[in-house]
Coordinates of C-alpha atoms in Angstrom, one line a residue:
Chain I
M1 CA -9.7 3.8 -18.8
M2 CA -8.6 3.0 -15.2
K3 CA -8.9 5.7 -12.6
L4 CA -6.4 6.5 -9.9
R5 CA -7.9 8.1 -6.8
S6 CA -5.2 10.1 -5.1
S7 CA -4.2 13.6 -4.1
P8 CA -1.0 15.6 -5.0
P9 CA 0.7 15.6 -1.6
S10 CA 0.1 11.9 -0.9
P11 CA 3.5 10.0 -0.8
F12 CA 1.6 6.7 -1.3
G13 CA -0.1 8.2 -4.3
R14 CA 3.2 9.4 -5.6
K15 CA 4.5 5.8 -5.6
V16 CA 1.8 4.9 -8.1
K17 CA 2.4 8.0 -10.3
L18 CA 6.1 7.1 -10.5
A19 CA 5.3 3.5 -11.3
M20 CA 2.9 4.7 -14.1
A21 CA 5.7 6.8 -15.6
I22 CA 8.4 4.2 -15.3
L23 CA 6.2 1.4 -16.6
G24 CA 4.8 3.4 -19.5
L25 CA 1.2 3.2 -18.3
K26 CA 0.3 6.9 -17.9
D27 CA -2.1 6.9 -20.9
R28 CA -4.1 4.0 -19.5
I29 CA -4.9 5.7 -16.1
E30 CA -6.8 8.9 -15.5
I31 CA -6.0 10.6 -12.2
V32 CA -9.1 11.6 -10.3
E33 CA -8.4 13.6 -7.2
A34 CA -9.8 12.3 -4.0
N35 CA -10.4 14.1 -0.7
T36 CA -10.0 11.7 2.2
A37 CA -11.5 14.2 4.6
D38 CA -14.8 14.5 2.6
P39 CA -17.4 11.9 3.5
S40 CA -19.3 12.6 0.3
D41 CA -16.3 11.7 -1.9
D42 CA -16.8 8.3 -3.6
L43 CA -13.6 7.2 -2.1
R44 CA -15.1 5.6 1.0
S45 CA -17.3 3.4 -1.1
Q46 CA -14.4 2.5 -3.4
N47 CA -12.1 1.7 -0.5
P48 CA -13.8 1.1 2.9
L49 CA -10.7 2.3 4.6
G50 CA -11.1 5.7 3.0
K51 CA -7.4 5.7 2.0
I52 CA -5.6 6.8 -1.1
P53 CA -4.3 5.7 -3.5
A54 CA -7.0 3.4 -4.9
L55 CA -7.1 2.2 -8.5
V56 CA -10.5 1.7 -10.1
L57 CA -10.2 -0.9 -12.8
E58 CA -12.3 -0.8 -16.0
N59 CA -14.6 -3.6 -14.7
G60 CA -15.3 -1.6 -11.6
D61 CA -13.1 -3.6 -9.2
V62 CA -11.0 -1.5 -7.0
I63 CA -7.5 -2.3 -5.8
Y64 CA -5.3 -0.9 -3.0
D65 CA -3.1 -0.3 -1.1
S66 CA -0.2 1.4 -3.0
S67 CA 2.0 -1.7 -2.8
V68 CA -0.7 -3.9 -4.4
I69 CA -1.3 -1.3 -7.1
L70 CA 2.4 -1.2 -7.9
E71 CA 2.5 -4.9 -8.3
Y72 CA -0.6 -4.9 -10.5
L73 CA 0.9 -2.2 -12.7
D74 CA 4.1 -4.2 -12.9
F75 CA 2.0 -7.2 -14.0
L76 CA 0.2 -5.1 -16.7
A77 CA 3.6 -4.0 -18.0
G78 CA 4.8 -7.6 -18.4
G79 CA 6.2 -8.3 -14.9
G80 CA 9.6 -8.4 -13.3
K81 CA 10.4 -4.7 -13.6
L82 CA 9.7 -3.2 -10.1
F83 CA 9.7 -6.6 -8.4
P84 CA 12.5 -9.1 -9.0
Q85 CA 11.8 -12.8 -8.9
G86 CA 13.3 -15.3 -6.5
E87 CA 14.9 -14.7 -3.1
A88 CA 15.8 -11.1 -4.0
R89 CA 12.1 -10.2 -4.3
Y90 CA 11.5 -10.5 -0.5
L91 CA 14.2 -8.0 0.4
V92 CA 12.7 -5.5 -2.1
L93 CA 9.3 -6.1 -0.5
R94 CA 10.8 -5.7 2.9
D95 CA 12.4 -2.4 2.0
Q96 CA 9.1 -1.3 0.5
A97 CA 7.3 -2.2 3.8
L98 CA 10.0 -0.4 5.8
A99 CA 9.7 2.8 3.7
N100 CA 5.9 2.5 3.9
G101 CA 6.1 2.2 7.6
M102 CA 8.2 5.4 7.9
M103 CA 5.5 7.2 5.8
D104 CA 2.8 5.8 8.0
A105 CA 4.5 7.2 11.1
A106 CA 5.2 10.5 9.4
I107 CA 1.6 10.8 8.4
L108 CA 0.3 9.8 11.8
R109 CA 2.3 12.7 13.3
V110 CA 1.0 15.1 10.7
Y111 CA -2.6 14.0 11.4
E112 CA -2.1 14.8 15.1
K113 CA -1.6 18.4 14.1
R114 CA -4.0 18.5 11.2
F115 CA -7.0 17.0 12.9
K116 CA -6.6 17.2 16.6
E117 CA -6.9 20.1 19.0
P118 CA -3.6 20.7 20.8
K119 CA -5.1 19.4 24.1
F120 CA -5.4 15.9 22.5
R121 CA -1.8 15.7 21.3
D122 CA 0.3 13.3 23.5
P123 CA 4.0 14.3 23.3
A124 CA 5.0 10.7 24.2
W125 CA 3.0 9.4 21.2
D126 CA 4.8 11.9 18.9
T127 CA 8.2 10.9 20.3
Y128 CA 7.3 7.2 19.8
Q129 CA 6.4 7.7 16.2
A130 CA 9.4 10.0 15.6
A131 CA 11.7 7.3 16.9
K132 CA 10.4 4.9 14.2
M133 CA 11.3 7.4 11.6
D134 CA 14.7 8.0 13.1
R135 CA 15.6 4.4 13.2
T136 CA 14.4 3.8 9.7
L137 CA 16.4 6.7 8.4
A138 CA 19.5 5.4 10.2
H139 CA 18.9 2.0 8.7
F140 CA 18.7 3.3 5.2
E141 CA 21.6 5.6 5.7
A142 CA 23.7 2.6 6.8
N143 CA 22.4 0.5 3.9
A144 CA 22.0 3.2 1.2
P145 CA 21.0 1.7 -2.1
A146 CA 23.4 2.0 -5.1
A147 CA 22.9 5.2 -7.1
P148 CA 20.5 4.4 -10.0
K149 CA 21.8 5.1 -13.5
S150 CA 18.4 5.0 -15.1
A151 CA 14.8 4.0 -14.3
D152 CA 15.8 0.4 -15.1
D153 CA 17.6 0.4 -11.8
I154 CA 14.6 1.3 -9.7
D155 CA 12.6 -1.3 -7.8
A156 CA 9.5 -1.0 -5.5
G157 CA 11.7 -0.6 -2.5
T158 CA 13.8 2.2 -3.8
L159 CA 10.8 3.9 -5.4
T160 CA 9.1 3.9 -2.0
L161 CA 12.1 5.2 -0.2
A162 CA 12.3 8.1 -2.6
C163 CA 8.6 9.0 -1.9
A164 CA 9.1 8.7 1.8
L165 CA 12.1 11.1 1.7
G166 CA 10.1 13.4 -0.5
Y167 CA 7.3 13.5 2.0
L168 CA 9.8 14.4 4.8
D169 CA 10.9 17.2 2.5
I170 CA 7.5 18.7 2.2
R171 CA 6.1 18.1 5.7
Y172 CA 9.2 18.1 7.9
N173 CA 11.2 20.8 6.2
G174 CA 13.8 18.4 4.9
D175 CA 15.2 18.1 8.5
W176 CA 16.3 14.5 7.7
R177 CA 19.0 15.8 5.2
S178 CA 21.7 17.1 7.5
D179 CA 22.3 13.8 9.2
H180 CA 21.9 11.5 6.2
P181 CA 24.4 12.5 3.5
K182 CA 24.4 9.1 1.7
L183 CA 20.6 9.2 1.4
V184 CA 20.8 12.8 0.1
A185 CA 23.3 11.8 -2.6
W186 CA 21.2 8.8 -3.4
L187 CA 18.0 10.8 -3.7
D188 CA 19.7 13.3 -6.1
A189 CA 20.7 10.3 -8.3
F190 CA 17.2 9.0 -8.1
E191 CA 15.7 12.3 -9.2
T192 CA 18.1 12.4 -12.2
A193 CA 17.2 8.8 -13.2
V194 CA 13.5 9.2 -12.8
P195 CA 12.2 12.5 -14.3
A196 CA 8.7 11.8 -13.0
F197 CA 10.0 12.4 -9.5
A198 CA 10.6 16.0 -10.2
D199 CA 7.3 16.2 -12.1
T200 CA 5.4 15.0 -9.0
K201 CA 7.2 17.2 -6.5
M202 CA 5.1 19.4 -4.2
P203 CA 6.2 22.6 -2.5
A204 CA 7.2 22.3 1.2
A205 CA 4.1 22.9 3.3
P206 CA 4.5 22.1 6.9
V207 CA 1.2 21.6 8.7
P208 CA 0.3 24.5 11.0
D209 CA 0.1 23.8 14.7
N210 CA -3.0 25.7 15.6
D211 CA -5.6 25.2 12.9
P212 CA -6.9 21.6 13.0
A213 CA -9.6 20.7 10.6
P214 CA -12.6 18.7 11.8
L215 CA -12.2 14.9 11.4
R216 CA -15.2 13.6 9.5
Chain F
M1 CA 16.4 -22.3 11.9
M2 CA 14.4 -19.1 11.1
K3 CA 13.1 -17.1 14.0
L4 CA 9.6 -15.4 14.1
R5 CA 9.4 -12.4 16.4
S6 CA 5.8 -12.1 17.5
S7 CA 3.5 -12.1 20.5
P8 CA 0.5 -14.3 21.2
P9 CA -2.3 -11.6 20.9
S10 CA -0.9 -10.0 17.7
P11 CA -3.3 -10.6 14.8
F12 CA -0.6 -9.9 12.3
G13 CA 1.6 -12.5 14.0
R14 CA -1.3 -14.9 13.9
K15 CA -1.4 -14.5 10.1
V16 CA 2.2 -15.9 10.0
K17 CA 1.4 -18.7 12.4
L18 CA -1.5 -19.8 10.4
A19 CA 0.5 -19.7 7.2
M20 CA 3.3 -21.8 8.8
A21 CA 0.7 -24.4 9.7
I22 CA -1.1 -24.4 6.4
L23 CA 2.2 -24.5 4.4
G24 CA 3.9 -27.2 6.6
L25 CA 6.7 -25.0 7.7
K26 CA 6.2 -25.1 11.5
D27 CA 9.4 -27.1 12.1
R28 CA 11.6 -24.6 10.2
I29 CA 10.7 -21.6 12.3
E30 CA 11.2 -21.0 16.0
I31 CA 8.8 -18.6 17.6
V32 CA 10.7 -16.1 19.8
E33 CA 8.3 -13.8 21.7
A34 CA 8.9 -10.1 21.2
N35 CA 7.8 -7.2 23.4
T36 CA 7.1 -4.1 21.2
A37 CA 6.9 -1.9 24.3
D38 CA 10.4 -2.8 25.6
P39 CA 13.2 -0.7 24.0
S40 CA 15.8 -3.3 25.1
D41 CA 14.2 -6.0 23.0
D42 CA 16.2 -6.9 19.9
L43 CA 13.1 -6.2 17.9
R44 CA 13.9 -2.5 17.1
S45 CA 17.3 -3.5 15.7
Q46 CA 15.7 -6.3 13.7
N47 CA 12.9 -4.1 12.4
P48 CA 13.5 -0.3 12.7
L49 CA 9.7 0.2 12.9
G50 CA 9.6 -1.9 16.1
K51 CA 6.7 -3.8 14.7
I52 CA 5.8 -7.5 14.8
P53 CA 5.8 -9.9 13.2
A54 CA 9.4 -10.0 11.8
L55 CA 11.0 -13.1 10.4
V56 CA 14.8 -13.5 11.0
L57 CA 16.2 -15.7 8.3
E58 CA 19.1 -18.1 8.8
N59 CA 21.5 -15.7 7.1
G60 CA 20.5 -12.9 9.4
D61 CA 18.3 -11.0 6.9
V62 CA 15.0 -9.9 8.5
I63 CA 11.8 -9.6 6.5
Y64 CA 8.5 -8.0 7.4
D65 CA 5.6 -7.0 7.4
S66 CA 3.2 -9.9 7.8
S67 CA 2.1 -9.8 4.2
V68 CA 5.7 -10.0 2.9
I69 CA 6.4 -12.9 5.3
L70 CA 3.3 -14.7 4.1
E71 CA 4.5 -14.4 0.5
Y72 CA 8.0 -15.5 1.4
L73 CA 6.7 -18.6 3.2
D74 CA 4.5 -19.4 0.2
F75 CA 7.6 -19.2 -1.9
L76 CA 9.5 -21.5 0.4
A77 CA 6.5 -23.9 0.2
G78 CA 6.7 -24.0 -3.6
G79 CA 4.5 -21.0 -4.4
G80 CA 0.9 -20.5 -5.5
K81 CA -0.8 -21.8 -2.4
L82 CA -1.8 -18.6 -0.5
F83 CA -1.4 -16.3 -3.5
P84 CA -3.0 -17.2 -6.8
Q85 CA -1.3 -16.2 -10.1
G86 CA -2.7 -13.9 -12.8
E87 CA -5.5 -11.3 -12.4
A88 CA -7.0 -13.2 -9.4
R89 CA -3.9 -12.5 -7.4
Y90 CA -4.6 -8.7 -7.1
L91 CA -8.0 -9.1 -5.6
V92 CA -6.6 -11.5 -3.0
L93 CA -3.8 -8.9 -2.3
R94 CA -6.5 -6.2 -2.1
D95 CA -8.6 -8.2 0.3
Q96 CA -5.5 -8.8 2.4
A97 CA -4.8 -5.0 2.4
L98 CA -8.4 -4.3 3.4
A99 CA -8.3 -6.8 6.3
N100 CA -4.9 -5.5 7.3
G101 CA -6.3 -1.9 7.3
M102 CA -9.2 -2.9 9.6
M103 CA -6.6 -4.4 12.0
D104 CA -4.5 -1.3 11.9
A105 CA -7.6 0.8 12.8
A106 CA -8.6 -1.6 15.5
I107 CA -5.0 -1.6 17.0
L108 CA -4.8 2.2 16.8
R109 CA -7.9 2.5 18.9
V110 CA -6.6 -0.1 21.4
Y111 CA -3.3 1.8 21.7
E112 CA -5.2 5.0 22.5
K113 CA -6.4 3.2 25.7
R114 CA -3.3 1.2 26.3
F115 CA -0.7 3.9 26.1
K116 CA -2.5 7.3 26.4
E117 CA -3.8 9.1 29.5
P118 CA -7.6 9.7 29.1
K119 CA -7.0 13.4 28.6
F120 CA -5.2 12.7 25.3
R121 CA -7.9 10.6 23.8
D122 CA -9.8 12.4 21.1
P123 CA -13.3 11.0 20.7
A124 CA -13.4 12.2 17.0
W125 CA -10.3 10.2 16.2
D126 CA -11.8 7.1 17.8
T127 CA -15.0 7.6 15.8
Y128 CA -13.0 8.1 12.6
Q129 CA -11.1 4.9 13.1
A130 CA -14.2 3.0 14.1
A131 CA -15.9 4.1 10.9
K132 CA -13.1 2.4 8.9
M133 CA -13.8 -0.8 10.8
D134 CA -17.6 -0.5 10.3
R135 CA -17.3 0.1 6.5
T136 CA -14.8 -2.8 6.2
L137 CA -17.1 -5.2 8.1
A138 CA -20.0 -4.1 5.9
H139 CA -18.0 -4.7 2.8
F140 CA -17.0 -8.2 3.8
E141 CA -20.5 -9.0 5.0
A142 CA -21.8 -8.0 1.6
N143 CA -19.0 -9.9 -0.1
A144 CA -18.6 -12.8 2.2
P145 CA -16.1 -15.4 0.9
A146 CA -17.3 -18.9 0.2
A147 CA -17.1 -21.3 3.1
P148 CA -13.7 -23.1 2.9
K149 CA -13.9 -26.9 2.9
S150 CA -10.3 -27.4 3.8
A151 CA -7.1 -25.4 4.2
D152 CA -6.6 -25.7 0.4
D153 CA -9.4 -23.1 0.0
I154 CA -7.6 -20.5 2.1
D155 CA -5.7 -17.6 0.5
A156 CA -3.9 -14.6 2.0
G157 CA -7.0 -12.5 1.9
T158 CA -9.3 -14.9 3.7
L159 CA -6.5 -15.8 6.2
T160 CA -6.1 -12.2 7.0
L161 CA -9.8 -11.6 7.4
A162 CA -10.0 -14.5 9.9
C163 CA -7.2 -12.9 12.0
A164 CA -8.9 -9.5 11.8
L165 CA -12.2 -10.9 13.1
G166 CA -10.4 -12.9 15.7
Y167 CA -8.8 -9.7 17.0
L168 CA -12.2 -8.1 17.2
D169 CA -13.3 -11.0 19.3
I170 CA -10.5 -10.6 21.9
R171 CA -10.3 -6.8 22.0
Y172 CA -13.8 -5.7 21.2
N173 CA -15.8 -8.4 22.9
G174 CA -17.0 -9.9 19.6
D175 CA -19.4 -7.0 19.1
W176 CA -19.1 -7.3 15.3
R177 CA -20.9 -10.7 15.4
S178 CA -24.5 -9.5 15.9
D179 CA -24.7 -7.5 12.7
H180 CA -22.6 -9.7 10.4
P181 CA -24.2 -13.2 10.4
K182 CA -22.6 -14.2 7.1
L183 CA -19.2 -13.5 8.4
V184 CA -19.9 -15.4 11.6
A185 CA -20.9 -18.4 9.6
W186 CA -17.9 -18.0 7.4
L187 CA -15.5 -17.8 10.3
D188 CA -17.0 -20.9 11.8
A189 CA -16.2 -22.7 8.6
F190 CA -12.8 -21.3 8.5
E191 CA -12.1 -22.5 12.0
T192 CA -13.1 -26.0 11.0
A193 CA -11.0 -26.0 7.9
V194 CA -7.9 -24.6 9.6
P195 CA -7.3 -26.2 13.0
A196 CA -4.4 -23.8 13.6
F197 CA -6.9 -21.1 14.0
A198 CA -8.3 -22.6 17.2
D199 CA -4.7 -23.4 18.3
T200 CA -3.7 -19.8 18.1
K201 CA -6.9 -18.4 19.8
M202 CA -6.4 -16.0 22.7
P203 CA -8.9 -15.4 25.5
A204 CA -10.9 -12.2 25.3
A205 CA -9.1 -9.4 27.0
P206 CA -10.5 -6.0 26.4
V207 CA -8.0 -3.3 27.2
P208 CA -8.8 -1.4 30.4
D209 CA -9.7 2.2 30.2
N210 CA -7.8 3.6 33.1
D211 CA -4.5 1.9 33.3
P212 CA -2.3 3.1 30.4
A213 CA 1.3 1.9 30.2
P214 CA 4.1 4.3 29.5
L215 CA 5.0 4.5 25.8
R216 CA 8.7 3.9 25.4

């Protein structure tokens, strides 16, 4: 049995959980929660970066990051499902990288509040990261994917975009919704086409401003 | 003619430049320097994340990040050169992700000095990122790749590791060298096997502590 190290709110971990469901691999992978903030968790020996998700294979090899795991699961499922072949492949990978980057910026901003005392929070840094998110949302709004009719229409790019928007829902109060109606409609269609998206949804939980945890 | 948006010190851009040389694609791609700190640079419309490298194709499509560009160049060169097929592929992709992650941590720490006033620099954050780098170096020292005899022995994982170590040389005074003799020997062999590595080397230029630029 493979083991997925992840945690429920992780948007990158959610990518893998959706892929497991879409590709029919849920019964081959046990989900073992990981705590990235706990130095005694095995995670840092499994992935020296201390990041989730990480997939522990049956032979003990560990693979990461989320994009590599998605590709590996696609391979196990026969290939060509979440990743098209030929020229089209690289635009899907590009869209995945773009949605990953929006999540990275969103998480960096959350970490400023979660792990840093207010005196260490640079407003210019926050603005700089927020601008990456804004430009990415504007790009995807102007280039909104076609509404998927079923999970067969999902690829690694659109799967990642859905997880990125879902993260903005839980950590940023869904503030992105008012200015991006095409993406809202698209995400609704995604949720209908991919039941696992609702199954992995977390309640909104903005990170408090004044209660940072120690960074260990 | 394709255009590569990058800058000389970027370790992620260097990945692409090495791949261009190894794959024989240098005459199909013009390098157009990009300034990630300049909002008027076309970069932010080419890549909403404002990150380099980004590859502008002849039809105007833009692809990123560095790992996606590497795979696209490998595809253009016939495939299977920097990325093996089958199970082995996913360990190469994992090693690439790990070396990418070490560069990300290294760059985050440099950005703290380059763009933030000293009062905003949290020592715990720096220590946390440094630990990711230390664990990754220890992992690669304990699992040092075989010395390449020629560029035919290079894959996306080892190519990225070389660029990561090269970045530690220019931004961290090569401090990694004393404790990682196997990696030093391996990097020497890499440089002999891949002449483009020497061609893309930058002089050491640690970022000054007390002269942050505005983050725009």
